[in-house]
Tab-separated table of C-alpha atoms in Angstrom:
chain	number	residue	atom	x	y	z
A	190	MET	CA	2.296	22.372	-22.883
A	191	ARG	CA	5.412	21.035	-24.079
A	192	GLN	CA	7.492	24.117	-22.588
A	193	ARG	CA	5.616	23.894	-19.092
A	194	VAL	CA	6.549	20.059	-18.889
A	195	MET	CA	10.085	20.724	-19.809
A	196	ARG	CA	10.362	24.130	-17.275
A	197	VAL	CA	8.740	21.688	-14.412
A	198	ALA	CA	11.464	18.650	-15.030
A	199	VAL	CA	14.442	21.075	-15.404
A	200	VAL	CA	13.023	22.859	-12.373
A	201	ALA	CA	12.906	19.747	-10.347
A	202	VAL	CA	16.160	18.478	-11.408
A	203	LEU	CA	17.833	21.627	-10.643
A	204	VAL	CA	16.663	21.437	-6.690
A	205	ALA	CA	17.579	18.110	-6.464
A	206	LEU	CA	20.667	18.682	-7.865
A	207	LEU	CA	21.232	21.681	-5.307
A	208	LEU	CA	20.219	19.381	-2.220
A	209	LEU	CA	22.625	17.027	-3.472
A	210	ALA	CA	25.626	19.308	-4.587
A	211	THR	CA	25.644	21.496	-1.743
A	212	PRO	CA	25.983	19.091	1.228
A	213	LEU	CA	28.421	17.069	-1.067
A	214	ALA	CA	30.335	20.424	-1.851
A	215	LEU	CA	30.658	21.044	1.966
A	216	GLY	CA	31.543	17.185	2.601
A	217	ILE	CA	34.422	17.552	0.143
A	218	GLN	CA	35.899	20.423	1.740
A	219	THR	CA	35.659	19.049	5.144
A	220	SER	CA	37.108	16.054	3.984
A	221	PHE	CA	39.900	17.677	2.448
A	222	PHE	CA	40.824	19.495	5.358
A	223	ALA	CA	40.733	16.583	7.798
A	224	ASP	CA	42.857	14.969	4.945
A	225	GLU	CA	45.806	17.754	5.121
A	226	ARG	CA	45.287	17.663	8.738
A	227	ALA	CA	45.690	14.093	8.820
A	228	GLU	CA	49.244	13.855	6.324
A	229	LEU	CA	50.688	16.580	8.578
A	230	GLU	CA	49.812	14.294	11.936
A	231	ARG	CA	51.559	11.391	10.531
A	232	ALA	CA	54.803	13.212	8.777
A	233	ALA	CA	55.057	14.835	12.299
A	234	ARG	CA	55.108	11.326	14.165
A	235	SER	CA	57.407	9.961	11.617
A	236	ALA	CA	59.872	12.990	12.093
A	237	ALA	CA	59.340	12.400	15.710
A	238	VAL	CA	60.673	9.206	15.706
A	239	HIS	CA	64.040	10.006	13.960
A	240	VAL	CA	64.817	12.243	17.105
A	241	PRO	CA	67.292	10.820	19.079
A	242	PRO	CA	67.265	11.200	23.061
A	243	ARG	CA	70.545	13.189	22.578
A	244	PHE	CA	68.674	15.841	20.864
A	245	VAL	CA	68.864	17.430	24.610
A	246	VAL	CA	72.508	18.067	24.451
A	247	GLY	CA	72.754	19.065	20.927
A	248	ASP	CA	73.087	16.170	18.745
A	249	ARG	CA	71.868	17.017	14.919
A	250	VAL	CA	68.402	16.030	13.944
A	251	GLU	CA	68.286	13.935	10.728
A	252	LEU	CA	64.248	14.636	9.769
A	253	PRO	CA	62.715	11.955	6.590
A	254	LEU	CA	61.410	12.819	3.485
A	255	HIS	CA	58.373	14.530	3.369
A	256	GLU	CA	56.129	16.103	0.979
A	257	ARG	CA	56.605	19.356	-1.010
A	258	GLY	CA	55.402	22.310	0.236
A	259	THR	CA	54.894	21.136	3.829
A	260	ASP	CA	57.343	22.430	6.717
A	261	LEU	CA	58.543	20.266	9.069
A	262	GLY	CA	60.580	21.407	11.980
A	263	VAL	CA	61.865	20.309	15.651
A	264	TYR	CA	61.629	22.858	18.347
A	265	ASP	CA	63.547	22.476	21.949
A	266	LEU	CA	61.737	23.341	25.037
A	267	SER	CA	63.308	26.597	24.878
A	268	GLY	CA	60.941	26.799	21.874
A	269	ARG	CA	63.871	27.659	19.565
A	270	LEU	CA	63.684	25.886	15.850
A	271	ARG	CA	66.638	23.250	16.028
A	272	ASP	CA	66.343	21.996	12.312
A	273	GLY	CA	64.110	21.990	9.773
A	274	SER	CA	61.823	24.685	8.443
A	275	GLY	CA	59.458	26.682	10.093
A	276	PRO	CA	59.428	29.894	12.436
A	277	ARG	CA	62.155	30.145	14.185
A	278	THR	CA	60.673	30.922	17.503
A	279	ALA	CA	57.938	28.677	19.110
A	280	ASP	CA	54.334	29.333	18.482
A	281	SER	CA	50.859	28.866	20.326
A	282	VAL	CA	50.709	25.498	18.477
A	283	VAL	CA	54.316	24.161	19.520
A	284	ARG	CA	54.006	25.822	22.998
A	285	ALA	CA	50.687	23.981	23.705
A	286	ALA	CA	52.222	20.629	22.287
A	287	GLN	CA	54.930	21.077	25.004
A	288	ASP	CA	52.459	19.968	27.654
A	289	GLY	CA	52.482	16.120	25.885
A	290	VAL	CA	49.518	16.267	23.650
A	291	VAL	CA	49.090	16.088	19.632
A	292	THR	CA	47.700	19.971	19.024
A	293	ARG	CA	46.203	21.044	15.679
A	294	GLY	CA	45.482	24.665	15.132
A	295	ARG	CA	45.956	27.073	12.213
A	296	GLY	CA	48.240	30.075	11.743
A	297	ASP	CA	48.912	32.567	8.871
A	298	HIS	CA	47.056	30.861	5.721
A	299	GLN	CA	48.612	27.695	7.357
A	300	MET	CA	47.564	24.445	9.136
A	301	VAL	CA	49.927	23.363	11.933
A	302	VAL	CA	49.907	20.218	13.763
A	303	ALA	CA	52.571	19.777	16.312
A	304	VAL	CA	53.770	16.336	17.946
A	305	PRO	CA	55.560	16.220	21.338
A	306	ILE	CA	58.994	14.250	21.091
A	307	SER	CA	58.932	12.202	24.467
A	308	VAL	CA	61.516	10.189	26.078
A	309	GLU	CA	60.662	7.767	28.742
A	310	GLY	CA	57.405	9.703	29.613
A	311	ARG	CA	59.508	13.092	29.518
A	312	VAL	CA	58.848	15.456	26.476
A	313	ILE	CA	62.376	16.480	25.393
A	314	GLY	CA	61.007	18.721	22.261
A	315	VAL	CA	58.233	19.279	19.775
A	316	VAL	CA	58.107	18.576	15.964
A	317	ARG	CA	55.840	21.019	14.097
A	318	ALA	CA	54.315	20.233	10.750
A	319	SER	CA	52.773	22.764	8.279
A	320	SER	CA	51.377	23.078	4.914
A	321	GLY	CA	49.843	26.455	3.100
A	322	THR	CA	45.677	26.391	2.947
A	323	PRO	CA	45.908	27.293	-0.615
A	324	GLN	CA	47.223	24.096	-1.421
A	325	VAL	CA	44.246	22.651	0.325
A	326	TRP	CA	41.746	25.068	-1.343
A	327	HIS	CA	43.289	24.300	-4.817
A	328	ARG	CA	42.496	20.725	-4.939
A	329	ILE	CA	38.914	21.773	-2.971
A	330	ILE	CA	38.067	23.554	-5.844
A	331	LEU	CA	39.411	21.214	-8.488
A	332	ALA	CA	36.879	18.778	-6.960
A	333	TRP	CA	34.328	21.083	-6.734
A	334	LEU	CA	34.668	21.904	-10.434
A	335	ALA	CA	34.642	18.120	-11.700
A	336	LEU	CA	31.159	17.974	-9.104
A	337	ALA	CA	29.944	20.679	-11.285
A	338	GLY	CA	30.847	19.150	-14.487
A	339	VAL	CA	28.755	16.077	-13.184
A	340	ALA	CA	25.821	18.098	-12.277
A	341	LEU	CA	26.001	20.098	-15.772
A	342	VAL	CA	25.972	16.547	-17.150
A	343	ALA	CA	23.103	15.314	-15.045
A	344	LEU	CA	21.229	18.710	-15.994
A	345	ALA	CA	21.509	18.213	-19.730
A	346	THR	CA	20.620	14.989	-19.601
A	347	ALA	CA	17.471	15.564	-17.559
A	348	VAL	CA	16.654	18.310	-20.249
A	349	VAL	CA	17.184	15.612	-22.774
A	350	VAL	CA	14.689	13.002	-21.522
A	351	ALA	CA	12.126	15.879	-20.625
A	352	ARG	CA	12.250	17.324	-23.839
A	353	ARG	CA	11.401	13.537	-24.753
A	354	GLN	CA	8.778	12.897	-21.958
A	355	ALA	CA	7.207	16.288	-22.907
A	356	ARG	CA	7.032	15.169	-26.620
A	357	THR	CA	5.396	11.969	-25.234
A	358	LEU	CA	2.802	13.751	-22.676
A	359	SER	CA	2.148	16.493	-24.818
A	360	ALA	CA	1.601	15.061	-28.526
A	361	PRO	CA	-1.496	12.852	-27.680
A	362	LEU	CA	-2.805	16.080	-25.804
A	363	GLU	CA	-2.146	17.952	-29.263
A	364	ALA	CA	-4.030	15.176	-31.133
A	365	LEU	CA	-6.896	15.297	-28.758
A	366	SER	CA	-7.254	18.895	-29.068
A	367	ALA	CA	-6.801	18.508	-32.770
A	368	LYS	CA	-9.867	16.147	-32.714
A	369	ALA	CA	-11.786	18.105	-30.199
A	370	ALA	CA	-11.471	21.467	-33.076
A	371	ALA	CA	-12.642	19.581	-36.285
A	372	VAL	CA	-15.685	18.118	-34.443
A	373	ALA	CA	-16.205	21.718	-33.100
A	374	ASP	CA	-15.304	22.797	-36.818
A	375	GLY	CA	-18.434	20.230	-38.058
A	376	ASP	CA	-16.129	17.032	-38.791
A	377	LEU	CA	-17.993	14.612	-36.631
A	378	THR	CA	-16.613	11.559	-38.216
A	379	ALA	CA	-13.357	12.736	-36.116
A	380	ARG	CA	-12.377	10.459	-33.576
A	381	ALA	CA	-9.550	10.610	-31.241
A	382	GLU	CA	-6.868	7.845	-31.023
A	383	GLY	CA	-5.162	5.801	-28.887
A	384	SER	CA	-2.048	6.575	-27.042
A	385	ALA	CA	0.242	5.130	-24.664
A	386	ILE	CA	-0.764	6.726	-21.587
A	387	ALA	CA	-4.212	5.551	-19.911
A	388	GLU	CA	-5.353	8.727	-18.613
A	389	ILE	CA	-4.970	10.432	-21.961
A	390	ASP	CA	-6.756	7.286	-23.622
A	391	GLN	CA	-9.754	7.586	-21.142
A	392	VAL	CA	-10.096	10.706	-22.097
A	393	ALA	CA	-9.951	9.616	-25.886
A	394	ARG	CA	-12.766	7.343	-25.234
A	395	ILE	CA	-15.067	9.659	-23.449
A	396	GLN	CA	-14.764	12.372	-26.308
A	397	ASN	CA	-15.432	9.698	-29.208
A	398	THR	CA	-18.510	8.191	-27.099
A	399	MET	CA	-19.562	12.064	-26.678
A	400	VAL	CA	-19.311	12.565	-30.478
A	401	GLU	CA	-21.033	9.577	-31.231
A	402	HIS	CA	-24.089	10.271	-29.258
A	403	LEU	CA	-23.847	13.771	-30.892
A	404	THR	CA	-23.764	12.411	-34.005
A	405	ARG	CA	-26.726	10.235	-33.161
A	406	TRP	CA	-28.774	13.148	-31.327
A	407	LEU	CA	-27.974	15.726	-34.450
A	408	ASP	CA	-29.002	12.534	-36.899
A	409	HIS	CA	-32.180	11.991	-35.549
A	410	ALA	CA	-33.052	16.109	-35.407
A	411	ARG	CA	-31.851	15.810	-38.977
A	412	HIS	CA	-33.938	13.385	-40.136
A	413	PHE	CA	-36.780	14.174	-38.088
A	414	THR	CA	-38.367	16.637	-41.177
A	415	SER	CA	-38.190	13.776	-43.819
A	416	ASN	CA	-39.337	11.418	-41.471
A	417	ALA	CA	-42.512	13.480	-40.371
A	418	SER	CA	-43.490	14.151	-44.123
A	419	HIS	CA	-43.186	10.631	-45.613
A	420	GLN	CA	-45.281	9.329	-42.958
A	421	LEU	CA	-47.702	12.083	-42.821
A	422	ARG	CA	-48.245	12.051	-46.689
A	423	THR	CA	-50.489	8.856	-46.805
A	424	PRO	CA	-52.889	9.393	-44.349
A	425	LEU	CA	-53.324	13.012	-45.701
A	426	ALA	CA	-53.596	11.444	-49.195
A	427	GLY	CA	-56.317	9.203	-47.577
A	428	LEU	CA	-57.913	11.953	-45.920
A	429	GLN	CA	-58.025	13.869	-49.281
A	430	LEU	CA	-59.627	11.152	-51.045
A	431	GLY	CA	-62.322	10.956	-48.311
A	432	LEU	CA	-63.196	14.302	-48.421
A	433	GLU	CA	-62.868	14.644	-52.444
A	434	ALA	CA	-65.300	11.391	-52.375
A	435	ALA	CA	-67.416	13.583	-49.889
A	436	ALA	CA	-67.938	16.636	-51.719
A	437	ALA	CA	-68.093	14.938	-55.297
A	438	GLY	CA	-70.936	12.162	-53.937
A	439	PRO	CA	-74.431	12.149	-53.069
A	440	ASP	CA	-75.846	13.548	-49.965
A	441	ALA	CA	-76.285	9.643	-48.950
A	442	GLY	CA	-72.964	9.028	-48.899
A	443	LEU	CA	-71.520	11.871	-47.192
A	444	ARG	CA	-71.605	10.449	-43.610
A	445	ALA	CA	-69.623	7.548	-44.514
A	446	ALA	CA	-67.250	10.017	-46.276
A	447	VAL	CA	-67.046	12.036	-43.021
A	448	THR	CA	-66.596	8.893	-41.042
A	449	GLU	CA	-63.791	7.517	-43.249
A	450	ALA	CA	-62.298	11.069	-43.147
A	451	LEU	CA	-62.258	11.175	-39.050
A	452	GLU	CA	-60.520	7.519	-39.008
A	453	GLN	CA	-57.867	9.073	-41.227
A	454	VAL	CA	-57.746	11.959	-38.880
A	455	ARG	CA	-57.062	9.578	-35.806
A	456	HIS	CA	-54.885	7.937	-37.971
A	457	LEU	CA	-53.032	10.702	-39.081
A	458	GLN	CA	-52.769	11.608	-34.720
A	459	ARG	CA	-51.596	8.347	-33.929
A	460	THR	CA	-48.898	9.148	-37.152
A	461	VAL	CA	-47.887	12.255	-35.538
A	462	ASP	CA	-47.347	10.359	-32.104
A	463	GLU	CA	-45.264	8.160	-33.394
A	464	VAL	CA	-43.176	9.973	-35.632
A	465	LEU	CA	-42.685	12.278	-32.552
A	466	ARG	CA	-41.238	9.421	-30.344
A	467	LEU	CA	-39.196	8.074	-32.745
A	468	ALA	CA	-37.426	11.374	-32.940
A	469	ARG	CA	-36.274	11.691	-29.283
A	470	ALA	CA	-32.867	11.584	-29.374
A	471	THR	CA	-32.436	8.348	-27.246
A	472	PRO	CA	-35.186	6.376	-28.072
A	473	ARG	CA	-35.867	3.359	-25.373
A	474	PRO	CA	-36.546	-0.109	-26.969
A	475	GLY	CA	-39.183	-2.139	-25.594
A	476	GLY	CA	-40.457	0.629	-23.188
A	477	PRO	CA	-44.488	0.760	-22.359
A	478	THR	CA	-46.582	1.192	-25.632
A	479	ALA	CA	-50.419	0.408	-26.883
A	480	ALA	CA	-50.786	-3.212	-28.023
A	481	ARG	CA	-54.000	-4.430	-29.896
A	482	PRO	CA	-53.978	-8.163	-31.319
A	483	ALA	CA	-52.057	-9.089	-34.661
A	484	ALA	CA	-55.226	-10.098	-36.361
A	485	GLU	CA	-56.967	-6.592	-35.519
A	486	LEU	CA	-54.097	-4.603	-36.451
A	487	VAL	CA	-54.091	-5.884	-39.918
A	488	GLU	CA	-57.614	-5.897	-40.626
A	489	ASP	CA	-57.600	-2.144	-39.933
A	490	VAL	CA	-54.708	-1.927	-42.176
A	491	GLU	CA	-56.267	-3.445	-45.137
A	492	CYS	CA	-59.319	-1.142	-44.690
A	493	ARG	CA	-57.477	1.735	-45.008
A	494	TRP	CA	-55.160	0.245	-48.000
A	495	HIS	CA	-57.740	-1.853	-49.812
A	496	ASP	CA	-59.552	1.148	-51.956
A	497	ARG	CA	-55.938	2.421	-53.125
A	498	PHE	CA	-54.793	-0.404	-54.022
A	499	ALA	CA	-57.912	-1.124	-56.138
A	500	ALA	CA	-57.579	2.141	-57.882
A	501	GLU	CA	-54.727	1.164	-59.365
A	502	GLY	CA	-56.188	-1.810	-60.378
A	503	ARG	CA	-54.522	-4.305	-57.770
A	504	ARG	CA	-55.972	-6.603	-55.154
A	505	LEU	CA	-54.800	-6.584	-51.383
A	506	SER	CA	-54.597	-9.891	-49.486
A	507	VAL	CA	-54.522	-10.201	-45.853
A	508	GLY	CA	-53.805	-13.835	-44.297
A	509	VAL	CA	-53.649	-14.666	-40.147
A	510	GLU	CA	-52.252	-18.129	-39.177
A	511	PRO	CA	-54.263	-19.756	-36.516
A	512	GLY	CA	-53.006	-18.735	-33.114
A	513	ALA	CA	-51.507	-15.713	-34.232
A	514	GLY	CA	-54.195	-12.978	-34.616
A	515	GLY	CA	-54.739	-12.771	-31.006
A	516	LEU	CA	-51.244	-12.090	-30.127
A	517	PRO	CA	-50.818	-8.460	-29.057
A	518	ILE	CA	-48.218	-6.246	-30.696
A	519	PRO	CA	-47.168	-2.567	-30.777
A	520	ASP	CA	-50.110	-1.198	-32.880
A	521	ARG	CA	-48.499	2.521	-33.751
A	522	THR	CA	-45.447	0.701	-34.921
A	523	ALA	CA	-46.875	-2.221	-36.932
A	524	GLU	CA	-49.155	0.671	-38.382
A	525	GLN	CA	-46.654	3.080	-39.265
A	526	ILE	CA	-44.233	-0.021	-40.837
A	527	LEU	CA	-47.160	-1.413	-42.405
A	528	ASP	CA	-47.925	1.366	-43.904
A	529	VAL	CA	-44.588	1.964	-45.059
A	530	LEU	CA	-44.146	-1.504	-46.780
A	531	LEU	CA	-47.841	-1.075	-48.272
A	532	ASP	CA	-47.099	2.368	-49.559
A	533	ASN	CA	-43.955	0.668	-50.929
A	534	ALA	CA	-45.511	-2.226	-52.726
A	535	LEU	CA	-48.136	0.088	-54.157
A	536	ARG	CA	-45.461	2.368	-55.564
A	537	HIS	CA	-42.792	0.267	-56.613
A	538	GLY	CA	-44.225	-3.136	-57.012
A	539	ARG	CA	-46.922	-4.956	-58.989
A	540	GLY	CA	-49.377	-7.542	-59.137
A	541	THR	CA	-51.058	-8.949	-55.781
A	542	ALA	CA	-49.890	-7.479	-52.853
A	543	GLU	CA	-50.030	-9.866	-49.722
A	544	VAL	CA	-50.035	-9.302	-45.673
A	545	ALA	CA	-49.129	-12.612	-44.097
A	546	VAL	CA	-49.124	-13.030	-40.116
A	547	ARG	CA	-47.512	-16.012	-38.313
A	548	GLU	CA	-46.446	-16.950	-35.204
A	549	MET	CA	-42.400	-17.481	-34.080
A	550	GLY	CA	-42.152	-18.401	-30.836
A	551	GLY	CA	-42.817	-15.373	-28.539
A	552	ALA	CA	-42.983	-13.066	-31.484
A	553	VAL	CA	-44.946	-12.140	-34.589
A	554	ALA	CA	-43.849	-12.068	-37.852
A	555	VAL	CA	-45.438	-10.462	-40.061
A	556	ASP	CA	-45.055	-10.554	-43.899
A	557	VAL	CA	-45.439	-8.224	-46.834
A	558	SER	CA	-45.133	-9.026	-50.484
A	559	ASP	CA	-45.967	-8.719	-53.872
A	560	GLU	CA	-45.186	-9.900	-57.352
A	561	GLY	CA	-42.459	-7.957	-58.107
A	562	SER	CA	-38.623	-8.245	-58.104
A	563	LEU	CA	-35.753	-6.191	-55.781
A	564	LYS	CA	-32.402	-5.597	-57.525
A	565	LEU	CA	-30.968	-3.965	-54.233
A	566	GLY	CA	-29.463	-6.351	-51.566
A	567	PRO	CA	-30.574	-6.863	-48.339
A	568	GLN	CA	-28.607	-4.169	-46.403
A	569	THR	CA	-28.728	-1.690	-49.429
A	570	VAL	CA	-32.321	-1.401	-49.317
A	571	PHE	CA	-32.564	0.051	-46.117
A	572	GLU	CA	-29.858	2.765	-46.764
A	573	ARG	CA	-31.243	6.115	-46.787
A	574	GLY	CA	-32.000	7.521	-50.065
A	575	ALA	CA	-31.026	4.199	-51.813
A	576	THR	CA	-34.446	3.533	-53.623
A	577	THR	CA	-35.066	7.458	-54.443
A	578	SER	CA	-36.729	7.533	-57.151
A	579	ARG	CA	-39.450	10.219	-58.824
A	580	ALA	CA	-42.154	8.387	-56.809
A	581	GLY	CA	-40.744	8.327	-53.648
A	582	SER	CA	-37.959	10.218	-50.784
A	583	GLY	CA	-35.886	7.265	-50.410
A	584	ILE	CA	-36.413	7.228	-46.760
A	585	GLY	CA	-39.597	4.839	-46.053
A	586	LEU	CA	-37.618	1.520	-45.672
A	587	THR	CA	-34.965	3.175	-43.431
A	588	LEU	CA	-37.443	5.075	-41.134
A	589	ALA	CA	-39.167	1.452	-40.691
A	590	ARG	CA	-36.472	-0.353	-39.958
A	591	GLU	CA	-36.009	2.643	-37.363
A	592	MET	CA	-38.990	2.123	-35.794
A	593	ALA	CA	-38.976	-1.544	-35.553
A	594	GLU	CA	-35.667	-1.476	-33.839
A	595	ALA	CA	-37.029	0.953	-31.372
A	596	ALA	CA	-39.816	-1.137	-30.464
A	597	GLY	CA	-37.234	-4.032	-29.992
A	598	GLY	CA	-38.029	-5.740	-33.564
A	599	ARG	CA	-36.246	-6.414	-36.733
A	600	LEU	CA	-37.199	-5.508	-40.380
A	601	THR	CA	-35.175	-7.811	-42.978
A	602	LEU	CA	-35.614	-8.423	-47.016
A	603	ALA	CA	-36.593	-12.003	-46.936
A	604	ARG	CA	-36.509	-12.403	-50.510
A	605	THR	CA	-35.967	-9.877	-53.707
A	606	ALA	CA	-38.333	-12.141	-56.206
A	607	PRO	CA	-40.698	-11.738	-55.494
A	608	THR	CA	-40.277	-9.032	-53.241
A	609	THR	CA	-40.814	-9.840	-49.812
A	610	PHE	CA	-40.103	-8.100	-46.035
A	611	THR	CA	-40.778	-9.573	-42.599
A	612	LEU	CA	-41.493	-7.962	-39.962
A	613	LEU	CA	-40.465	-9.373	-36.286
A	614	LEU	CA	-42.178	-7.878	-33.254
A	615	PRO	CA	-41.682	-8.723	-30.001
A	616	VAL	CA	-45.187	-9.772	-28.479
A	617	ALA	CA	-46.236	-6.937	-25.735
A	618	GLU	CA	-47.021	-8.322	-22.251
A	619	PRO	CA	-50.796	-7.603	-21.444
A	620	PRO	CA	-51.858	-4.807	-19.285
A	621	PRO	CA	-52.489	-6.050	-15.550
A	622	SER	CA	-56.305	-6.407	-15.045
A	623	HIS	CA	-57.843	-4.634	-12.206
A	624	GLU	CA	-60.430	-6.657	-10.105
């Protein structure tokens, strides 16, 4: 990743430098030659001013000082060099200037400028100025070397900046890749961290969301077996007791025992349906579900649990406040949660267990209490495995809270002494009537 980013950046800088330096180098060459021609013309014009009118009759000419390396000569109309330096006879550039126009040209590795000498509108001679092109090329090459040095400095700066930018871009991606690899290796706690790049941050957020959803799905799948075994244990125990009573009792009680066993089988079927609904990867709180009046539901729960509490020498009491018994609540969810709470009271509590139903402004509150006390805190008690003992698996209260939340309700520990749990469920909407 870093090498690719650096390669792209360096190539882009090289292309930009070539596109910029090539015309600039050509411009330097053209400018230097143009400057040299202009300098030669200035020298020739300056010399032409110093040529006296009696030049035509043989007077000498005192040429002005000029730059070293420049040849400056005065020619008469016959093409003979009268003074200065240059070819002994006029070349084509000098002959062209005899027509009264400034002439520029090139000779043998030279640049030549010829300026006519005019007196009263008549050309009496020509001043020729020339210099060697190698001198101009020397200056051009020095300028090109300076330009190349600047380009190398720009390229080096670009490499440094490209390395820094490559590190800035690749470091978050490498960290994101490492977190993804950790998740692939089974570490579902790995989360991608933020960076200074918005696009990479968005990818990191999406990955974290994906891992969180995956974690929840795996938790549902991982807990399904333990949830199912926990919830099926109670109705299976009741079914076993009923069948044992039918096998040991007289024929007169056989029908009642079988009826009780059938009721336990129906309850077992409802338990299986509820556990499977809860095991869905994405439960939808508040979805459509069967509902029954709260009073009718707790009466059925009392019937199932009365004998089991009596067998332990304990009493189960149910109370419904006026106005709360007719409110419909999700029956399967409420049944499963109450089964967990009563099983917990039977195994870990003592004394009389009470179930109280009351109305709370659009919701139904069900309090399940006993005369025991709880040492765990309101949050710890609902952690999976927090109450594990030889008499239980430690997942019942966790499962009960999950079922309550899946139904849009809430299960809390109201008091630790005496132990009291409060189940708050929304009142279910009555099904539409068909007239």
